[in-house]
């Protein structure tokens, strides 16, 4: 008993030392887990001290994990919100900047037309700098001392009767309609627009040059309106579709949508419409894409002209844009720019010869009268003649070049091969029309001469040209479109001749020679001694080739005893 009592007392003393108040608790080791009855020691009964230690460890680990997850979640959400808010601010700023940049395109002095016009006016009054001249060596020696020439500072070299109306249109004084400026090539349609733009520094005006390629037209429209078609938008880096995937017409529609906002703001501020000029729309191809583009622009022109916020101006040398736009036009007005009248042409030649060569010409100068007879009142031809010392020689060169070009396009080939039959169809039909135009002009001259003789007018007022030519546009009245169709027997050739600048079709559907130079050329060709014989020969050759193509030859061979003989029975004038 004493021994047992001693062991028990030692165990109690040992427990007292290990569980004293100043001794730290040491957690029981649980590294070894002994399975008892299918359960580990950790799943078995625990002492109160070990369970308390486990609860403290779980609470500390769970609190740490919950804090890190919250930080990650809130950090991610904050980054996304900041990124989204920044993107929204950028998108809003970009839309505002697009409108602001497009408004700059209509501010005074922005349009490139003014820069080019200003550069052209800085050319000194020396004709040899602009075009080769026919001057003798003595003339060049005399002009060596005149180095300090004045600069051309005038807005226009001659006042045109259409200028006042065009000024009102360009300056925004005429609203509620859109315009089509038409007329033959070289009559000065865009020069009138450029002069009007110079007078107000292109305030509220933009000019777009048309092209036969719709993608190039899209780029030119963007340059005209100072619009990038969202190609500089950073958000495009994250988009999966190309902004230009819809084609040029979709991009043009986007640009017009932005233009509408700019036009409304401009009209609210200035109480006048913007002016958008589409020059040379005849360069567009006559296909479905170009037709859709013109229809798209016309729809905007109709609605915007009704609201008075934008005035569209279309310029064309050909007739087909007028025929296309006329179908859906309700607010379209047409202005036909014609050649100079005789009085305007004489005044222009006298002024320019004085400015360029220092010559003082009288109103009835014989050389000026000869130039009028040769090239008429076409500004492009007059300008080319006035820059040369010998104007008569320059005019004859223009006529000769036009003649050779015409023969290269529709020259007649006698006894032509069947490979060029289509070309000769066009050539022969064209010359049939040319003959009709020459006869019409000769009849106008005869009527004018008879009227002059009857009224006993001064012979100096008549130079063998029609009365309408002298006092209006230097053109005969022409022949109606319906008559030309019957003369040519091919209606599809008229549009091609108009596009080639051989004829001109006005808004009254009268067909005339494209210019007096062209009239003189076809008159010279049609009055040649062998012309009618060549034309008849080509027409006969074409008929023979077509007849040969429609003819079928039947060949058969009879037998020795007469077998194989074919009997042809004719009933009702038909071969069976």
PDB file of N, CA and C in Angstrom, residues 285-380:
ATOM      1  N   UNK A 285     -20.141  55.887-112.552  1.00  0.00           N
ATOM      2  CA  UNK A 285     -20.485  54.889-113.556  1.00  0.00           C
ATOM      3  C   UNK A 285     -21.999  54.725-113.644  1.00  0.00           C
ATOM      4  N   UNK A 286     -22.450  54.385-114.809  1.00  0.00           N
ATOM      5  CA  UNK A 286     -23.875  54.155-115.004  1.00  0.00           C
ATOM      6  C   UNK A 286     -24.196  52.697-114.662  1.00  0.00           C
ATOM      7  N   UNK A 287     -24.114  52.390-113.365  1.00  0.00           N
ATOM      8  CA  UNK A 287     -24.420  51.048-112.884  1.00  0.00           C
ATOM      9  C   UNK A 287     -25.272  51.160-111.633  1.00  0.00           C
ATOM     10  N   UNK A 288     -25.604  50.021-111.061  1.00  0.00           N
ATOM     11  CA  UNK A 288     -26.519  49.998-109.920  1.00  0.00           C
ATOM     12  C   UNK A 288     -25.933  50.697-108.701  1.00  0.00           C
ATOM     13  N   UNK A 289     -24.616  50.553-108.486  1.00  0.00           N
ATOM     14  CA  UNK A 289     -24.006  51.200-107.336  1.00  0.00           C
ATOM     15  C   UNK A 289     -24.092  52.714-107.400  1.00  0.00           C
ATOM     16  N   UNK A 290     -23.805  53.276-108.575  1.00  0.00           N
ATOM     17  CA  UNK A 290     -23.879  54.731-108.730  1.00  0.00           C
ATOM     18  C   UNK A 290     -25.318  55.222-108.670  1.00  0.00           C
ATOM     19  N   UNK A 291     -26.238  54.455-109.239  1.00  0.00           N
ATOM     20  CA  UNK A 291     -27.650  54.845-109.150  1.00  0.00           C
ATOM     21  C   UNK A 291     -28.117  54.858-107.692  1.00  0.00           C
ATOM     22  N   UNK A 292     -27.684  53.870-106.916  1.00  0.00           N
ATOM     23  CA  UNK A 292     -28.055  53.842-105.497  1.00  0.00           C
ATOM     24  C   UNK A 292     -27.458  55.030-104.754  1.00  0.00           C
ATOM     25  N   UNK A 293     -26.238  55.395-105.101  1.00  0.00           N
ATOM     26  CA  UNK A 293     -25.602  56.547-104.453  1.00  0.00           C
ATOM     27  C   UNK A 293     -26.347  57.836-104.760  1.00  0.00           C
ATOM     28  N   UNK A 294     -26.690  58.051-106.028  1.00  0.00           N
ATOM     29  CA  UNK A 294     -27.418  59.270-106.383  1.00  0.00           C
ATOM     30  C   UNK A 294     -28.794  59.309-105.723  1.00  0.00           C
ATOM     31  N   UNK A 295     -29.461  58.168-105.659  1.00  0.00           N
ATOM     32  CA  UNK A 295     -30.755  58.123-104.982  1.00  0.00           C
ATOM     33  C   UNK A 295     -30.605  58.420-103.495  1.00  0.00           C
ATOM     34  N   UNK A 296     -29.551  57.898-102.891  1.00  0.00           N
ATOM     35  CA  UNK A 296     -29.292  58.161-101.474  1.00  0.00           C
ATOM     36  C   UNK A 296     -29.050  59.646-101.224  1.00  0.00           C
ATOM     37  N   UNK A 297     -28.254  60.278-102.075  1.00  0.00           N
ATOM     38  CA  UNK A 297     -27.994  61.709-101.924  1.00  0.00           C
ATOM     39  C   UNK A 297     -29.241  62.536-102.221  1.00  0.00           C
ATOM     40  N   UNK A 298     -30.021  62.105-103.210  1.00  0.00           N
ATOM     41  CA  UNK A 298     -31.225  62.865-103.550  1.00  0.00           C
ATOM     42  C   UNK A 298     -32.252  62.815-102.428  1.00  0.00           C
ATOM     43  N   UNK A 299     -32.368  61.684-101.762  1.00  0.00           N
ATOM     44  CA  UNK A 299     -33.302  61.600-100.638  1.00  0.00           C
ATOM     45  C   UNK A 299     -32.924  62.586 -99.538  1.00  0.00           C
ATOM     46  N   UNK A 300     -31.639  62.680 -99.243  1.00  0.00           N
ATOM     47  CA  UNK A 300     -31.189  63.662 -98.255  1.00  0.00           C
ATOM     48  C   UNK A 300     -31.409  65.089 -98.758  1.00  0.00           C
ATOM     49  N   UNK A 301     -31.157  65.307-100.041  1.00  0.00           N
ATOM     50  CA  UNK A 301     -31.340  66.652-100.588  1.00  0.00           C
ATOM     51  C   UNK A 301     -32.793  67.091-100.508  1.00  0.00           C
ATOM     52  N   UNK A 302     -33.706  66.173-100.776  1.00  0.00           N
ATOM     53  CA  UNK A 302     -35.130  66.512-100.707  1.00  0.00           C
ATOM     54  C   UNK A 302     -35.550  66.873 -99.282  1.00  0.00           C
ATOM     55  N   UNK A 303     -35.179  66.037 -98.318  1.00  0.00           N
ATOM     56  CA  UNK A 303     -35.611  66.284 -96.933  1.00  0.00           C
ATOM     57  C   UNK A 303     -34.910  67.488 -96.330  1.00  0.00           C
ATOM     58  N   UNK A 304     -33.631  67.655 -96.604  1.00  0.00           N
ATOM     59  CA  UNK A 304     -32.897  68.772 -96.005  1.00  0.00           C
ATOM     60  C   UNK A 304     -33.247  70.105 -96.649  1.00  0.00           C
ATOM     61  N   UNK A 305     -33.526  70.096 -97.942  1.00  0.00           N
ATOM     62  CA  UNK A 305     -33.953  71.349 -98.569  1.00  0.00           C
ATOM     63  C   UNK A 305     -35.333  71.763 -98.073  1.00  0.00           C
ATOM     64  N   UNK A 306     -36.190  70.794 -97.793  1.00  0.00           N
ATOM     65  CA  UNK A 306     -37.496  71.117 -97.233  1.00  0.00           C
ATOM     66  C   UNK A 306     -37.351  71.747 -95.848  1.00  0.00           C
ATOM     67  N   UNK A 307     -36.408  71.237 -95.054  1.00  0.00           N
ATOM     68  CA  UNK A 307     -36.164  71.808 -93.729  1.00  0.00           C
ATOM     69  C   UNK A 307     -35.329  73.077 -93.785  1.00  0.00           C
ATOM     70  N   UNK A 308     -34.655  73.314 -94.912  1.00  0.00           N
ATOM     71  CA  UNK A 308     -33.849  74.521 -95.048  1.00  0.00           C
ATOM     72  C   UNK A 308     -32.530  74.476 -94.314  1.00  0.00           C
ATOM     73  N   UNK A 309     -31.977  73.266 -94.081  1.00  0.00           N
ATOM     74  CA  UNK A 309     -30.729  73.175 -93.331  1.00  0.00           C
ATOM     75  C   UNK A 309     -29.521  72.910 -94.229  1.00  0.00           C
ATOM     76  N   UNK A 310     -29.710  72.270 -95.371  1.00  0.00           N
ATOM     77  CA  UNK A 310     -28.609  71.989 -96.298  1.00  0.00           C
ATOM     78  C   UNK A 310     -29.117  72.166 -97.721  1.00  0.00           C
ATOM     79  N   UNK A 311     -28.291  72.802 -98.558  1.00  0.00           N
ATOM     80  CA  UNK A 311     -28.576  72.939 -99.989  1.00  0.00           C
ATOM     81  C   UNK A 311     -27.552  72.126-100.765  1.00  0.00           C
ATOM     82  N   UNK A 312     -28.015  71.126-101.491  1.00  0.00           N
ATOM     83  CA  UNK A 312     -27.145  70.310-102.328  1.00  0.00           C
ATOM     84  C   UNK A 312     -27.040  70.948-103.712  1.00  0.00           C
ATOM     85  N   UNK A 313     -25.830  70.877-104.289  1.00  0.00           N
ATOM     86  CA  UNK A 313     -25.595  71.334-105.660  1.00  0.00           C
ATOM     87  C   UNK A 313     -24.878  70.213-106.401  1.00  0.00           C
ATOM     88  N   UNK A 314     -25.490  69.720-107.456  1.00  0.00           N
ATOM     89  CA  UNK A 314     -24.891  68.703-108.313  1.00  0.00           C
ATOM     90  C   UNK A 314     -24.439  69.368-109.614  1.00  0.00           C
ATOM     91  N   UNK A 315     -23.205  69.097-110.015  1.00  0.00           N
ATOM     92  CA  UNK A 315     -22.668  69.626-111.271  1.00  0.00           C
ATOM     93  C   UNK A 315     -22.395  68.461-112.219  1.00  0.00           C
ATOM     94  N   UNK A 316     -22.859  68.595-113.460  1.00  0.00           N
ATOM     95  CA  UNK A 316     -22.708  67.501-114.416  1.00  0.00           C
ATOM     96  C   UNK A 316     -22.522  68.060-115.813  1.00  0.00           C
ATOM     97  N   UNK A 317     -21.661  67.391-116.582  1.00  0.00           N
ATOM     98  CA  UNK A 317     -21.490  67.705-118.001  1.00  0.00           C
ATOM     99  C   UNK A 317     -22.409  66.873-118.881  1.00  0.00           C
ATOM    100  N   UNK A 318     -22.875  65.739-118.373  1.00  0.00           N
ATOM    101  CA  UNK A 318     -23.688  64.818-119.162  1.00  0.00           C
ATOM    102  C   UNK A 318     -25.166  64.965-118.817  1.00  0.00           C
ATOM    103  N   UNK A 319     -25.966  64.323-119.648  1.00  0.00           N
ATOM    104  CA  UNK A 319     -27.417  64.426-119.498  1.00  0.00           C
ATOM    105  C   UNK A 319     -27.993  63.351-118.586  1.00  0.00           C
ATOM    106  N   UNK A 320     -27.336  62.203-118.463  1.00  0.00           N
ATOM    107  CA  UNK A 320     -27.956  61.078-117.762  1.00  0.00           C
ATOM    108  C   UNK A 320     -28.220  61.357-116.280  1.00  0.00           C
ATOM    109  N   UNK A 321     -27.388  62.138-115.548  1.00  0.00           N
ATOM    110  CA  UNK A 321     -27.779  62.428-114.155  1.00  0.00           C
ATOM    111  C   UNK A 321     -29.095  63.193-114.049  1.00  0.00           C
ATOM    112  N   UNK A 322     -29.341  64.097-114.995  1.00  0.00           N
ATOM    113  CA  UNK A 322     -30.617  64.822-114.975  1.00  0.00           C
ATOM    114  C   UNK A 322     -31.784  63.868-115.205  1.00  0.00           C
ATOM    115  N   UNK A 323     -31.624  62.956-116.172  1.00  0.00           N
ATOM    116  CA  UNK A 323     -32.700  61.998-116.446  1.00  0.00           C
ATOM    117  C   UNK A 323     -32.954  61.082-115.255  1.00  0.00           C
ATOM    118  N   UNK A 324     -31.899  60.752-114.497  1.00  0.00           N
ATOM    119  CA  UNK A 324     -32.065  59.881-113.334  1.00  0.00           C
ATOM    120  C   UNK A 324     -32.684  60.626-112.158  1.00  0.00           C
ATOM    121  N   UNK A 325     -32.223  61.849-111.903  1.00  0.00           N
ATOM    122  CA  UNK A 325     -32.731  62.614-110.764  1.00  0.00           C
ATOM    123  C   UNK A 325     -34.142  63.132-110.999  1.00  0.00           C
ATOM    124  N   UNK A 326     -34.499  63.323-112.253  1.00  0.00           N
ATOM    125  CA  UNK A 326     -35.803  63.900-112.559  1.00  0.00           C
ATOM    126  C   UNK A 326     -36.952  62.987-112.129  1.00  0.00           C
ATOM    127  N   UNK A 327     -36.722  61.690-112.090  1.00  0.00           N
ATOM    128  CA  UNK A 327     -37.799  60.757-111.766  1.00  0.00           C
ATOM    129  C   UNK A 327     -38.346  60.975-110.359  1.00  0.00           C
ATOM    130  N   UNK A 328     -37.474  61.299-109.409  1.00  0.00           N
ATOM    131  CA  UNK A 328     -37.897  61.429-108.014  1.00  0.00           C
ATOM    132  C   UNK A 328     -37.771  62.859-107.497  1.00  0.00           C
ATOM    133  N   UNK A 329     -37.598  63.812-108.388  1.00  0.00           N
ATOM    134  CA  UNK A 329     -37.347  65.191-107.964  1.00  0.00           C
ATOM    135  C   UNK A 329     -38.655  65.934-107.764  1.00  0.00           C
ATOM    136  N   UNK A 330     -38.761  66.595-106.628  1.00  0.00           N
ATOM    137  CA  UNK A 330     -39.883  67.495-106.372  1.00  0.00           C
ATOM    138  C   UNK A 330     -39.415  68.892-105.982  1.00  0.00           C
ATOM    139  N   UNK A 331     -38.178  69.005-105.487  1.00  0.00           N
ATOM    140  CA  UNK A 331     -37.641  70.304-105.092  1.00  0.00           C
ATOM    141  C   UNK A 331     -36.358  70.643-105.845  1.00  0.00           C
ATOM    142  N   UNK A 332     -36.097  69.954-106.939  1.00  0.00           N
ATOM    143  CA  UNK A 332     -34.873  70.184-107.699  1.00  0.00           C
ATOM    144  C   UNK A 332     -35.075  71.295-108.718  1.00  0.00           C
ATOM    145  N   UNK A 333     -34.134  72.227-108.750  1.00  0.00           N
ATOM    146  CA  UNK A 333     -34.102  73.280-109.760  1.00  0.00           C
ATOM    147  C   UNK A 333     -32.876  73.070-110.636  1.00  0.00           C
ATOM    148  N   UNK A 334     -33.006  73.387-111.908  1.00  0.00           N
ATOM    149  CA  UNK A 334     -31.951  73.143-112.882  1.00  0.00           C
ATOM    150  C   UNK A 334     -31.463  74.474-113.427  1.00  0.00           C
ATOM    151  N   UNK A 335     -30.152  74.636-113.458  1.00  0.00           N
ATOM    152  CA  UNK A 335     -29.516  75.814-114.050  1.00  0.00           C
ATOM    153  C   UNK A 335     -28.578  75.340-115.148  1.00  0.00           C
ATOM    154  N   UNK A 336     -28.848  75.750-116.375  1.00  0.00           N
ATOM    155  CA  UNK A 336     -28.011  75.389-117.512  1.00  0.00           C
ATOM    156  C   UNK A 336     -27.030  76.521-117.790  1.00  0.00           C
ATOM    157  N   UNK A 337     -25.753  76.224-117.675  1.00  0.00           N
ATOM    158  CA  UNK A 337     -24.697  77.201-117.939  1.00  0.00           C
ATOM    159  C   UNK A 337     -24.316  77.092-119.407  1.00  0.00           C
ATOM    160  N   UNK A 338     -24.472  78.182-120.131  1.00  0.00           N
ATOM    161  CA  UNK A 338     -24.241  78.182-121.574  1.00  0.00           C
ATOM    162  C   UNK A 338     -22.948  78.910-121.916  1.00  0.00           C
ATOM    163  N   UNK A 339     -22.650  78.925-123.211  1.00  0.00           N
ATOM    164  CA  UNK A 339     -21.480  79.656-123.686  1.00  0.00           C
ATOM    165  C   UNK A 339     -21.688  81.155-123.538  1.00  0.00           C
ATOM    166  N   UNK A 340     -20.584  81.882-123.675  1.00  0.00           N
ATOM    167  CA  UNK A 340     -20.667  83.336-123.642  1.00  0.00           C
ATOM    168  C   UNK A 340     -21.388  83.849-124.877  1.00  0.00           C
ATOM    169  N   UNK A 341     -22.098  84.937-124.698  1.00  0.00           N
ATOM    170  CA  UNK A 341     -22.679  85.607-125.858  1.00  0.00           C
ATOM    171  C   UNK A 341     -21.579  86.333-126.624  1.00  0.00           C
ATOM    172  N   UNK A 342     -21.922  86.831-127.780  1.00  0.00           N
ATOM    173  CA  UNK A 342     -20.934  87.535-128.604  1.00  0.00           C
ATOM    174  C   UNK A 342     -20.384  88.762-127.888  1.00  0.00           C
ATOM    175  N   UNK A 343     -21.258  89.497-127.247  1.00  0.00           N
ATOM    176  CA  UNK A 343     -20.807  90.690-126.526  1.00  0.00           C
ATOM    177  C   UNK A 343     -19.883  90.322-125.372  1.00  0.00           C
ATOM    178  N   UNK A 344     -20.238  89.289-124.621  1.00  0.00           N
ATOM    179  CA  UNK A 344     -19.391  88.861-123.507  1.00  0.00           C
ATOM    180  C   UNK A 344     -18.056  88.325-124.002  1.00  0.00           C
ATOM    181  N   UNK A 345     -18.064  87.561-125.090  1.00  0.00           N
ATOM    182  CA  UNK A 345     -16.821  86.997-125.607  1.00  0.00           C
ATOM    183  C   UNK A 345     -15.882  88.088-126.108  1.00  0.00           C
ATOM    184  N   UNK A 346     -16.421  89.080-126.810  1.00  0.00           N
ATOM    185  CA  UNK A 346     -15.574  90.169-127.311  1.00  0.00           C
ATOM    186  C   UNK A 346     -14.984  90.959-126.153  1.00  0.00           C
ATOM    187  N   UNK A 347     -15.793  91.250-125.144  1.00  0.00           N
ATOM    188  CA  UNK A 347     -15.282  91.994-123.990  1.00  0.00           C
ATOM    189  C   UNK A 347     -14.215  91.192-123.253  1.00  0.00           C
ATOM    190  N   UNK A 348     -14.413  89.885-123.158  1.00  0.00           N
ATOM    191  CA  UNK A 348     -13.419  89.050-122.484  1.00  0.00           C
ATOM    192  C   UNK A 348     -12.111  89.013-123.253  1.00  0.00           C
ATOM    193  N   UNK A 349     -12.172  88.875-124.574  1.00  0.00           N
ATOM    194  CA  UNK A 349     -10.941  88.826-125.359  1.00  0.00           C
ATOM    195  C   UNK A 349     -10.207  90.154-125.319  1.00  0.00           C
ATOM    196  N   UNK A 350     -10.911  91.252-125.382  1.00  0.00           N
ATOM    197  CA  UNK A 350     -10.253  92.556-125.307  1.00  0.00           C
ATOM    198  C   UNK A 350      -9.585  92.761-123.947  1.00  0.00           C
ATOM    199  N   UNK A 351     -10.279  92.353-122.889  1.00  0.00           N
ATOM    200  CA  UNK A 351      -9.720  92.528-121.544  1.00  0.00           C
ATOM    201  C   UNK A 351      -8.486  91.664-121.335  1.00  0.00           C
ATOM    202  N   UNK A 352      -8.546  90.412-121.746  1.00  0.00           N
ATOM    203  CA  UNK A 352      -7.426  89.511-121.516  1.00  0.00           C
ATOM    204  C   UNK A 352      -6.233  89.847-122.401  1.00  0.00           C
ATOM    205  N   UNK A 353      -6.465  90.271-123.621  1.00  0.00           N
ATOM    206  CA  UNK A 353      -5.339  90.658-124.475  1.00  0.00           C
ATOM    207  C   UNK A 353      -4.634  91.898-123.926  1.00  0.00           C
ATOM    208  N   UNK A 354      -5.406  92.781-123.324  1.00  0.00           N
ATOM    209  CA  UNK A 354      -4.808  93.952-122.688  1.00  0.00           C
ATOM    210  C   UNK A 354      -4.018  93.540-121.457  1.00  0.00           C
ATOM    211  N   UNK A 355      -4.533  92.602-120.708  1.00  0.00           N
ATOM    212  CA  UNK A 355      -3.878  92.184-119.468  1.00  0.00           C
ATOM    213  C   UNK A 355      -2.637  91.342-119.741  1.00  0.00           C
ATOM    214  N   UNK A 356      -2.717  90.444-120.730  1.00  0.00           N
ATOM    215  CA  UNK A 356      -1.624  89.520-120.976  1.00  0.00           C
ATOM    216  C   UNK A 356      -0.573  90.066-121.929  1.00  0.00           C
ATOM    217  N   UNK A 357      -1.005  90.780-122.946  1.00  0.00           N
ATOM    218  CA  UNK A 357      -0.093  91.209-123.998  1.00  0.00           C
ATOM    219  C   UNK A 357       0.013  92.720-124.134  1.00  0.00           C
ATOM    220  N   UNK A 358      -0.766  93.465-123.376  1.00  0.00           N
ATOM    221  CA  UNK A 358      -0.713  94.921-123.483  1.00  0.00           C
ATOM    222  C   UNK A 358      -1.295  95.446-124.781  1.00  0.00           C
ATOM    223  N   UNK A 359      -2.222  94.705-125.390  1.00  0.00           N
ATOM    224  CA  UNK A 359      -2.819  95.111-126.661  1.00  0.00           C
ATOM    225  C   UNK A 359      -4.143  95.818-126.414  1.00  0.00           C
ATOM    226  N   UNK A 360      -4.374  96.864-127.158  1.00  0.00           N
ATOM    227  CA  UNK A 360      -5.644  97.593-127.101  1.00  0.00           C
ATOM    228  C   UNK A 360      -6.430  97.246-128.357  1.00  0.00           C
ATOM    229  N   UNK A 361      -7.445  96.426-128.216  1.00  0.00           N
ATOM    230  CA  UNK A 361      -8.257  95.975-129.342  1.00  0.00           C
ATOM    231  C   UNK A 361      -9.580  96.727-129.343  1.00  0.00           C
ATOM    232  N   UNK A 362     -10.051  97.021-130.540  1.00  0.00           N
ATOM    233  CA  UNK A 362     -11.352  97.665-130.694  1.00  0.00           C
ATOM    234  C   UNK A 362     -12.432  96.593-130.714  1.00  0.00           C
ATOM    235  N   UNK A 363     -13.668  97.023-130.567  1.00  0.00           N
ATOM    236  CA  UNK A 363     -14.771  96.067-130.472  1.00  0.00           C
ATOM    237  C   UNK A 363     -14.977  95.300-131.772  1.00  0.00           C
ATOM    238  N   UNK A 364     -14.723  95.962-132.920  1.00  0.00           N
ATOM    239  CA  UNK A 364     -14.930  95.300-134.211  1.00  0.00           C
ATOM    240  C   UNK A 364     -13.619  94.833-134.812  1.00  0.00           C
ATOM    241  N   UNK A 365     -12.702  94.392-133.981  1.00  0.00           N
ATOM    242  CA  UNK A 365     -11.413  93.904-134.460  1.00  0.00           C
ATOM    243  C   UNK A 365     -11.626  92.657-135.319  1.00  0.00           C
ATOM    244  N   UNK A 366     -11.043  92.598-136.517  1.00  0.00           N
ATOM    245  CA  UNK A 366     -11.277  91.441-137.398  1.00  0.00           C
ATOM    246  C   UNK A 366     -10.778  90.121-136.808  1.00  0.00           C
ATOM    247  N   UNK A 367      -9.656  90.163-136.099  1.00  0.00           N
ATOM    248  CA  UNK A 367      -9.122  88.926-135.528  1.00  0.00           C
ATOM    249  C   UNK A 367     -10.052  88.375-134.446  1.00  0.00           C
ATOM    250  N   UNK A 368     -10.611  89.262-133.635  1.00  0.00           N
ATOM    251  CA  UNK A 368     -11.547  88.821-132.599  1.00  0.00           C
ATOM    252  C   UNK A 368     -12.802  88.232-133.234  1.00  0.00           C
ATOM    253  N   UNK A 369     -13.259  88.843-134.330  1.00  0.00           N
ATOM    254  CA  UNK A 369     -14.425  88.304-135.028  1.00  0.00           C
ATOM    255  C   UNK A 369     -14.132  86.921-135.604  1.00  0.00           C
ATOM    256  N   UNK A 370     -12.909  86.736-136.114  1.00  0.00           N
ATOM    257  CA  UNK A 370     -12.549  85.423-136.653  1.00  0.00           C
ATOM    258  C   UNK A 370     -12.489  84.370-135.550  1.00  0.00           C
ATOM    259  N   UNK A 371     -11.955  84.753-134.396  1.00  0.00           N
ATOM    260  CA  UNK A 371     -11.918  83.816-133.270  1.00  0.00           C
ATOM    261  C   UNK A 371     -13.331  83.438-132.853  1.00  0.00           C
ATOM    262  N   UNK A 372     -14.222  84.417-132.852  1.00  0.00           N
ATOM    263  CA  UNK A 372     -15.618  84.129-132.496  1.00  0.00           C
ATOM    264  C   UNK A 372     -16.244  83.131-133.466  1.00  0.00           C
ATOM    265  N   UNK A 373     -15.946  83.281-134.740  1.00  0.00           N
ATOM    266  CA  UNK A 373     -16.490  82.354-135.732  1.00  0.00           C
ATOM    267  C   UNK A 373     -15.889  80.955-135.608  1.00  0.00           C
ATOM    268  N   UNK A 374     -14.620  80.864-135.193  1.00  0.00           N
ATOM    269  CA  UNK A 374     -13.948  79.571-135.157  1.00  0.00           C
ATOM    270  C   UNK A 374     -14.265  78.769-133.895  1.00  0.00           C
ATOM    271  N   UNK A 375     -14.232  79.410-132.737  1.00  0.00           N
ATOM    272  CA  UNK A 375     -14.385  78.672-131.480  1.00  0.00           C
ATOM    273  C   UNK A 375     -15.628  79.069-130.708  1.00  0.00           C
ATOM    274  N   UNK A 376     -16.325  80.133-131.108  1.00  0.00           N
ATOM    275  CA  UNK A 376     -17.555  80.517-130.432  1.00  0.00           C
ATOM    276  C   UNK A 376     -17.296  81.109-129.059  1.00  0.00           C
ATOM    277  N   UNK A 377     -18.240  80.895-128.160  1.00  0.00           N
ATOM    278  CA  UNK A 377     -18.152  81.476-126.827  1.00  0.00           C
ATOM    279  C   UNK A 377     -17.778  80.493-125.742  1.00  0.00           C
ATOM    280  N   UNK A 378     -17.179  79.366-126.098  1.00  0.00           N
ATOM    281  CA  UNK A 378     -16.759  78.387-125.092  1.00  0.00           C
ATOM    282  C   UNK A 378     -15.538  78.929-124.344  1.00  0.00           C
ATOM    283  N   UNK A 379     -15.645  79.037-123.032  1.00  0.00           N
ATOM    284  CA  UNK A 379     -14.602  79.673-122.231  1.00  0.00           C
ATOM    285  C   UNK A 379     -13.286  78.908-122.325  1.00  0.00           C
ATOM    286  N   UNK A 380     -13.340  77.593-122.310  1.00  0.00           N
ATOM    287  CA  UNK A 380     -12.112  76.808-122.372  1.00  0.00           C
ATOM    288  C   UNK A 380     -11.349  77.076-123.664  1.00  0.00           C
TER     289      UNK A 380
END
